[in-house]
Short mmCIF file of C-alpha atoms in Angstrom, two decimals:
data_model
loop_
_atom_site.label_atom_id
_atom_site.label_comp_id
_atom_site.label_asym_id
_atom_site.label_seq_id
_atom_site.Cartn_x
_atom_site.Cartn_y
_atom_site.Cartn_z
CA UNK A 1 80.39 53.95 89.51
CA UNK A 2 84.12 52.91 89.21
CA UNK A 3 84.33 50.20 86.45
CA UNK A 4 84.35 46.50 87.25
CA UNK A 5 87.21 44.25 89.13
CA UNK A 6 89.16 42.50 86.10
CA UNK A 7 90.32 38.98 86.11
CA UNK A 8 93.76 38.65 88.30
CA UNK A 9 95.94 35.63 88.67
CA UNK A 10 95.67 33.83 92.07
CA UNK A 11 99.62 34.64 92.14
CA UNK A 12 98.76 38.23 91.54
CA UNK A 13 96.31 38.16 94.25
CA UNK A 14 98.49 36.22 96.71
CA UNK A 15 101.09 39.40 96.12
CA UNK A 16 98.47 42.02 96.02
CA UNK A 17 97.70 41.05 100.24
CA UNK A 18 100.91 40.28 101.12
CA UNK A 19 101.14 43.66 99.81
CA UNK A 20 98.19 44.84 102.15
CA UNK A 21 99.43 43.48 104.69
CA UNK A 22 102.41 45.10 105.33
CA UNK A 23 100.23 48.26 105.49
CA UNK A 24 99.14 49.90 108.57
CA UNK A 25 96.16 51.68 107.35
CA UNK A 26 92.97 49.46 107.56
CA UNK A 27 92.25 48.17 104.42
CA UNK A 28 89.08 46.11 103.70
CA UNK A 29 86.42 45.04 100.81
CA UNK A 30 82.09 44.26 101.61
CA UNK A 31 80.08 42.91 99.18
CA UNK A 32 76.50 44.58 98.82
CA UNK A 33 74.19 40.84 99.74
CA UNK A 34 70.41 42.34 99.43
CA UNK A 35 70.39 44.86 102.44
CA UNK A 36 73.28 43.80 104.06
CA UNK A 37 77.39 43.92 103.73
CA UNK A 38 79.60 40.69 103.94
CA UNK A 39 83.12 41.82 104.46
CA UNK A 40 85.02 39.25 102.03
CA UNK A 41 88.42 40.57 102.89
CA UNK A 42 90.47 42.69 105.26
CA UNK A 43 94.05 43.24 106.19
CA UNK A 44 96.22 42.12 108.89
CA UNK A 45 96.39 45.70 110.63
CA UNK A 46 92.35 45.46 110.38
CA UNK A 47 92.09 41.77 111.69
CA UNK A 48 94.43 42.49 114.53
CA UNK A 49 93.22 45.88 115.53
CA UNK A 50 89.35 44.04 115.44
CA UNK A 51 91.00 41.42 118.08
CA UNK A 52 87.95 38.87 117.10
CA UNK A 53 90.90 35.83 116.60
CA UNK A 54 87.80 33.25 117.77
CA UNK A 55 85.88 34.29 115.29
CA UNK A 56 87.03 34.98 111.68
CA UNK A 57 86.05 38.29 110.60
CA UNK A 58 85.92 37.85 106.79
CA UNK A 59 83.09 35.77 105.56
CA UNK A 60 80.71 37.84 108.30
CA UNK A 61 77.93 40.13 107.50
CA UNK A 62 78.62 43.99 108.86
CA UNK A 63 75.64 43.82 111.07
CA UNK A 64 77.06 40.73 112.76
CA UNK A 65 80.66 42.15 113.14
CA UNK A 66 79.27 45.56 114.84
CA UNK A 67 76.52 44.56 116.86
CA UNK A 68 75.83 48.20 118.34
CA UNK A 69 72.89 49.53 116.48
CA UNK A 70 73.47 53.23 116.20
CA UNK A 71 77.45 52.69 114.85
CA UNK A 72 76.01 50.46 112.60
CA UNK A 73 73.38 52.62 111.24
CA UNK A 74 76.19 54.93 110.81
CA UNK A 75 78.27 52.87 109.09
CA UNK A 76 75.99 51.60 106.94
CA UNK A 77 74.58 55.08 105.96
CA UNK A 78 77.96 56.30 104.47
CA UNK A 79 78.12 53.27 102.58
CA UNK A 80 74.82 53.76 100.80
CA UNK A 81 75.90 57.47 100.62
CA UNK A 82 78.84 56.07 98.05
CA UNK A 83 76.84 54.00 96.77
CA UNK A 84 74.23 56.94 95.68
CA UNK A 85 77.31 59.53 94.56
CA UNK A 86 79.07 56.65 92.43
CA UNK A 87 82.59 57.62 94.17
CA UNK A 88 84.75 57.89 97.02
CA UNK A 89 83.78 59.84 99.35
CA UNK A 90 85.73 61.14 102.91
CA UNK A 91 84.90 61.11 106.63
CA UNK A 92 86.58 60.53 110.33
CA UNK A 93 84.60 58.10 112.29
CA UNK A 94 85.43 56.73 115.58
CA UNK A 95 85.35 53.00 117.25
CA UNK A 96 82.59 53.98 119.86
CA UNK A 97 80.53 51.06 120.50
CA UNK A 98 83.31 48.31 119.75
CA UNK A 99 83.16 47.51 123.22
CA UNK A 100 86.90 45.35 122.77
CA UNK A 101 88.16 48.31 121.07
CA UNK A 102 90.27 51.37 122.55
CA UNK A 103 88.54 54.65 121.76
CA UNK A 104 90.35 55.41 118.28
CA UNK A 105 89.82 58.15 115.55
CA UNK A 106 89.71 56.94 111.64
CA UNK A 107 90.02 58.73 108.26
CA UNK A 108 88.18 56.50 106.35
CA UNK A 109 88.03 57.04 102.26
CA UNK A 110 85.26 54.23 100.55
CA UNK A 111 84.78 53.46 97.04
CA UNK A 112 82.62 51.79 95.45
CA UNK A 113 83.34 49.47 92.41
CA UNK A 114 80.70 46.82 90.67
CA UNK A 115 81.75 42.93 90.51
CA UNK A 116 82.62 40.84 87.46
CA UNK A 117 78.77 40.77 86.67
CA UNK A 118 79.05 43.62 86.25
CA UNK A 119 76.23 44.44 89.26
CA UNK A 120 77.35 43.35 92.15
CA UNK A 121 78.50 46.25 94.13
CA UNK A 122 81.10 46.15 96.44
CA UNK A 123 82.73 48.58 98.91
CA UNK A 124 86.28 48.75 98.89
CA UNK A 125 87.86 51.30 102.03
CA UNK A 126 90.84 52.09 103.49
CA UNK A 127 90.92 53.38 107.53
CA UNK A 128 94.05 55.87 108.41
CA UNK A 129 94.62 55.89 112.44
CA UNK A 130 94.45 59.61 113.10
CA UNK A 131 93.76 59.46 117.12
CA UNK A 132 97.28 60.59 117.70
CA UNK A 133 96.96 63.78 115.01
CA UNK A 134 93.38 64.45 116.76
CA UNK A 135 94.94 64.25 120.31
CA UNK A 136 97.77 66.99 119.48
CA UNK A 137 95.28 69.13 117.83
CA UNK A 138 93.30 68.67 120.34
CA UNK A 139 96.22 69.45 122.91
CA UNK A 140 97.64 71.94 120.73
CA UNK A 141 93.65 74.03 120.95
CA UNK A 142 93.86 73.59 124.61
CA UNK A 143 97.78 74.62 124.84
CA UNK A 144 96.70 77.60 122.83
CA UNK A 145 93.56 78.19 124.65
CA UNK A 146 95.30 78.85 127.80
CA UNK A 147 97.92 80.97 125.93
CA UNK A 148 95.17 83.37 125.12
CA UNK A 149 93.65 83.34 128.50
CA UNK A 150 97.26 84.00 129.75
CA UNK A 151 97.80 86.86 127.59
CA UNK A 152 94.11 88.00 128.21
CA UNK A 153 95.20 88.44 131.94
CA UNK A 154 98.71 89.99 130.66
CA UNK A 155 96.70 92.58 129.09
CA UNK A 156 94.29 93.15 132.39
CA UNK A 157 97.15 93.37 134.90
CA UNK A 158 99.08 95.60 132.18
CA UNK A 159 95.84 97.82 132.00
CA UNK A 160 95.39 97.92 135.89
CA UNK A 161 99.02 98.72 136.33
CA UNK A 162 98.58 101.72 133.96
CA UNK A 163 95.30 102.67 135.81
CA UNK A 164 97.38 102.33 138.99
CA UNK A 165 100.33 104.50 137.96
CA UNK A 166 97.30 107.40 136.83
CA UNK A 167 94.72 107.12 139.15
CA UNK A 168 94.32 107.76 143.02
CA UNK A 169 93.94 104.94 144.79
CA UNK A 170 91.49 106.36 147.31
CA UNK A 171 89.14 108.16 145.12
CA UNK A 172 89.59 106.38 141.55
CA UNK A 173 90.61 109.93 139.91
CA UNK A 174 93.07 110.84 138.00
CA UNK A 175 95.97 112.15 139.94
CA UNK A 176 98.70 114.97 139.67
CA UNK A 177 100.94 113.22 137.10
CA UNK A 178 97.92 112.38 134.41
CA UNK A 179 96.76 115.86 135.31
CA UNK A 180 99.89 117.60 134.30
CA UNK A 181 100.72 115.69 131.13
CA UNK A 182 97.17 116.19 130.20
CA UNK A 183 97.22 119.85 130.95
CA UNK A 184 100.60 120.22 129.11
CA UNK A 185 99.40 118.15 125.60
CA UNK A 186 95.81 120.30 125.80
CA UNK A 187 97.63 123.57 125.91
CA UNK A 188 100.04 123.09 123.28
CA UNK A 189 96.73 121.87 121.04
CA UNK A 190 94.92 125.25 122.14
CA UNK A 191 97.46 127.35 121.07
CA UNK A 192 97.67 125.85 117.57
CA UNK A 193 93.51 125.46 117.15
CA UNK A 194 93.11 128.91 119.57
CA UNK A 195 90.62 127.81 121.69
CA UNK A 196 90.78 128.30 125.66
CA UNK A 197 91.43 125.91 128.90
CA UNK A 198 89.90 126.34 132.17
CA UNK A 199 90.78 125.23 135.28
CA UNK A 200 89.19 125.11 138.50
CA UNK A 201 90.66 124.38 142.01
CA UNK A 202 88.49 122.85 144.68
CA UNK A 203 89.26 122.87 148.16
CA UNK A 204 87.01 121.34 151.23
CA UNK A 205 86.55 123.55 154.05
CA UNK A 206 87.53 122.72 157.42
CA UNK A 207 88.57 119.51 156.49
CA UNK A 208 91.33 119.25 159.26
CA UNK A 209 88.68 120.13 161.69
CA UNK A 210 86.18 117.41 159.79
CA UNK A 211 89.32 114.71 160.68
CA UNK A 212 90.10 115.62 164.04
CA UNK A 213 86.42 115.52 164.94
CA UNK A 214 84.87 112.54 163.15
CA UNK A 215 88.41 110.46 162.25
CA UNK A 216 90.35 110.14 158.57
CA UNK A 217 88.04 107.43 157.41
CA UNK A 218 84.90 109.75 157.83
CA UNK A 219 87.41 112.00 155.88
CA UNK A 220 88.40 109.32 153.55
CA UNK A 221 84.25 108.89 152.90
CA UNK A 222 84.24 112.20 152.44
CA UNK A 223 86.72 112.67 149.52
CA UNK A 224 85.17 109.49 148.25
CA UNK A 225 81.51 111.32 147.87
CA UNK A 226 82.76 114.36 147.13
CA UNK A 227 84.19 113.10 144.12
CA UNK A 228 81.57 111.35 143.17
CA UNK A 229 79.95 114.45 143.07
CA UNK A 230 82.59 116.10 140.69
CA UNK A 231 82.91 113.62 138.27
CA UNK A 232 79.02 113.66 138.04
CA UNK A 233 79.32 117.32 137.81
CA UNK A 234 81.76 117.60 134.43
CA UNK A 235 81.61 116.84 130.80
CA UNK A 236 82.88 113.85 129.44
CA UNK A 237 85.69 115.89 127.97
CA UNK A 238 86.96 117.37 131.25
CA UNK A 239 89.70 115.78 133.71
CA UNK A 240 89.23 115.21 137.13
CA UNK A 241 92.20 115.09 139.02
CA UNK A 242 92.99 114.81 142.99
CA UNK A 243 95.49 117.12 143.34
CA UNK A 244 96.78 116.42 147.02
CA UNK A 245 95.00 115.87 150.37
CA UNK A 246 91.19 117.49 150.37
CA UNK A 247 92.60 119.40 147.12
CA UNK A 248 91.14 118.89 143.54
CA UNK A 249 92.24 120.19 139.70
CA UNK A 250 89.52 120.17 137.25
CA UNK A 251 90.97 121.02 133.58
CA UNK A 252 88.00 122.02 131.17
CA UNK A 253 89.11 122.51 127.62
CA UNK A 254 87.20 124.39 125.30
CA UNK A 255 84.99 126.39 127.76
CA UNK A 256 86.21 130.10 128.44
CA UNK A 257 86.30 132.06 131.87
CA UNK A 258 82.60 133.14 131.55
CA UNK A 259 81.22 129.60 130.42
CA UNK A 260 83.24 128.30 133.08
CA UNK A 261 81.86 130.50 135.73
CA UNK A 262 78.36 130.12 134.64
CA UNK A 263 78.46 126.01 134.97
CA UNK A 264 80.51 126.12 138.31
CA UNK A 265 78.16 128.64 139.76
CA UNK A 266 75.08 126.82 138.98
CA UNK A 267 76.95 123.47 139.97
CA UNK A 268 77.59 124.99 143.34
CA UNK A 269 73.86 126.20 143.72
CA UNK A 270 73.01 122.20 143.38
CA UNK A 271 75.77 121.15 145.70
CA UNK A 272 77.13 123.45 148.11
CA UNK A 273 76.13 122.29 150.94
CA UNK A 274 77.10 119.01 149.90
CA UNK A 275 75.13 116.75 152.64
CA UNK A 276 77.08 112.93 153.59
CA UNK A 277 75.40 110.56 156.15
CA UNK A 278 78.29 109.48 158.74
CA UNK A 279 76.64 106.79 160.97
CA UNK A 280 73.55 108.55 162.96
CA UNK A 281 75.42 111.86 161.62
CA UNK A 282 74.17 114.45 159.41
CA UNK A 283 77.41 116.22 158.03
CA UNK A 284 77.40 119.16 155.89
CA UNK A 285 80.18 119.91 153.69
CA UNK A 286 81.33 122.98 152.07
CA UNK A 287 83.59 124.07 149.15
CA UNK A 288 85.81 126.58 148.08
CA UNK A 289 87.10 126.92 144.59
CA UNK A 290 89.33 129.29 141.93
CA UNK A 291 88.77 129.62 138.39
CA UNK A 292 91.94 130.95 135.68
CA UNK A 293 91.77 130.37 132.05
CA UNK A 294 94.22 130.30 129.42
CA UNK A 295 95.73 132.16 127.75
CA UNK A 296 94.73 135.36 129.81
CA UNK A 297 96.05 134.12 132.95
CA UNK A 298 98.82 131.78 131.63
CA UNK A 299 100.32 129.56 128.73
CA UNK A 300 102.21 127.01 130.28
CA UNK A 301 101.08 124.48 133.03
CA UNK A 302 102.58 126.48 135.79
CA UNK A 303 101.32 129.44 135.28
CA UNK A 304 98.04 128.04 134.86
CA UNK A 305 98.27 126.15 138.19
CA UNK A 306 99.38 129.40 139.81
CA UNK A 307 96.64 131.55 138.65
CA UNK A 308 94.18 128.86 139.59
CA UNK A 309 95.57 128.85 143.14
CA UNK A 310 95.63 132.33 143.35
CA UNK A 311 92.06 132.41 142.76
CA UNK A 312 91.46 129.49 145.17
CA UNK A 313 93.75 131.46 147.60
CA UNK A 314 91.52 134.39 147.42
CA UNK A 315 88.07 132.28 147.75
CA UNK A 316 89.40 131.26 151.16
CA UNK A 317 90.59 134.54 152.29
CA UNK A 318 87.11 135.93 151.74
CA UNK A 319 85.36 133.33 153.96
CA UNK A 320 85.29 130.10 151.90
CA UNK A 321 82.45 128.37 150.83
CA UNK A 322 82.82 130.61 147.17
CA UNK A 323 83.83 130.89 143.77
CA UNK A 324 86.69 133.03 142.90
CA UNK A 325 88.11 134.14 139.31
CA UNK A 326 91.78 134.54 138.69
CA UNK A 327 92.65 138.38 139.32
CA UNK A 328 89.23 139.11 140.45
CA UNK A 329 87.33 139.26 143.94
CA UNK A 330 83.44 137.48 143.51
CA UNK A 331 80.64 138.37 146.24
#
């Protein structure tokens, strides 16, 4: 408990709240009565801000000056909370439930010190205005709030522009730019690690004839399901590409011509026909496709691509609806 208030001059005292009064900061001094708090002095800046000129405010009891309950009980609790610690203690409180009063935020420090008898407890406290600071925090959180949400977009259109500039727009894949700096960073890493890079080629049969007959957006549906079907057809680390028109690039790294073959054929077994519902319409849909692997049938992109197409090129000239390997006719 902070030692008793020593004898002062009524001179001294007449400076000390002239002093006071020139503050802006609320300054004010209760006097512990049984349960309740007299308020024996306050400041100008308090008496003003209180606006209670009818009816003095010093000389009243607490309970009297805030008549709202629940503030009161607050109040009253951080002054017994001094009171129990034996110094100042800290908090922001706010005017709600001064019905006179504008809606303001305080820093409030209390003390509290013991009277001349050396048992009289008093509470001595000084209120800092801090609604303005609050506000532009407050403003500031929301200014920076926004900022984030901004940039949170930023990064969303950035990423969908990116997705844009690799992807088809028709049937989400990747398309022939992504596939060919893909292909051209996965063979340079093969030929330092040696291991191989398939590709295959897939091309729709009769799909001009599918067009003509049924329109381009049974077409488009069609390219849309079919490569639905690829995607769920390849390994997480393979790339799925739309090449051009009913024309697809598949790049699987790691698996060799056989491996290749094997999964493809038994793919095909599963899916060839592939069946899509077109209205009342019962379409069946068929598939041919080339297989080359490097490095025995290239080491560079474009001779990668070629043998592929060769292979695809000789799936179609045996009737479609096959599986062809790079340099070598399949039944």
């Amino acid at each position: 408990m902070t030692s008793p208030v020593n004898e002062v001059e009524p001179a001294d005292i007449h400076l000390l709240t002239g002093m006071l009064d020139t503050m802006s900061d609320h300054v004010f001094l209760l006097r512990l009565e049984g349960e309740r708090y007299r308020l024996v002095y306050c400041n100008e800046a308090m008496d003003k801000f209180m606006s209670q000129a009818d009816a003095m405010l010093c000389g009243r009891f607490l309970d009297e000056i805030v008549p709202d309950p629940d503030l009161y009980q607050r109040i009253a609790d951080n002054y017994a909370q001094a009171i129990a610690a034996g110094h100042r203690i800290r908090y922001e409180e706010t005017t709600e439930g001064f019905d006179s009063a504008p809606l303001t935020i305080f820093e409030t420090s209390i003390s509290p010190l013991l009277g001349k008898d050396g048992s009289t407890v008093y509470i001595c406290g000084i209120s800092r205005d801090i609604t303005a600071r609050r506000n532009a925090e407050v403003a500031l959180k929301k200014t920076n709030e926004t900022l984030e949400q901004q940039l949170a977009e930023n990064r969303r259109l950035q990423y969908q522009l990116q997705e844009e500039a690799i992807r088809d727009p028709l049937t989400n894949l990747f398309n022939r730019r992504y596939l060919l700096e893909s292909l051209n960073r996965e063979l340079s890493r093969a030929q330092r690690e040696h291991y191989p890079v398939t590709l295959m080629m897939v091309d729709l049969d009769h799909f001009k004839q599918l067009n003509d007959e049924y329109g381009h957006a049974a077409g488009d549906q069609v390219l849309v399901d079919f490569s639905r079907l690829l995607c769920d057809g390849m390994r997480k680390a393979d790339v799925v590409c739309r090449w051009g028109g009913e024309e697809f690039l598949i790049m699987m790294p790691g698996l060799s011509m056989a491996d290749a073959h094997q999964r493809m054929m038994e793919w095909r077994r599963r899916n060839s026909p592939m069946e899509i519902a077109l209205g009342d319409r019962q379409l069946e849909v068929r598939f041919s496709s080339g297989l080359a692997t490097a490095p025995e049938h290239g080491c560079n992109p474009d001779d990668l691509i070629n043998a592929t197409d060769e292979a695809l090129y000789l799936a179609k000239k045996s009737g479609r609806d096959q599986l062809q390997l790079s340099g070598q006719l399949e039944d």
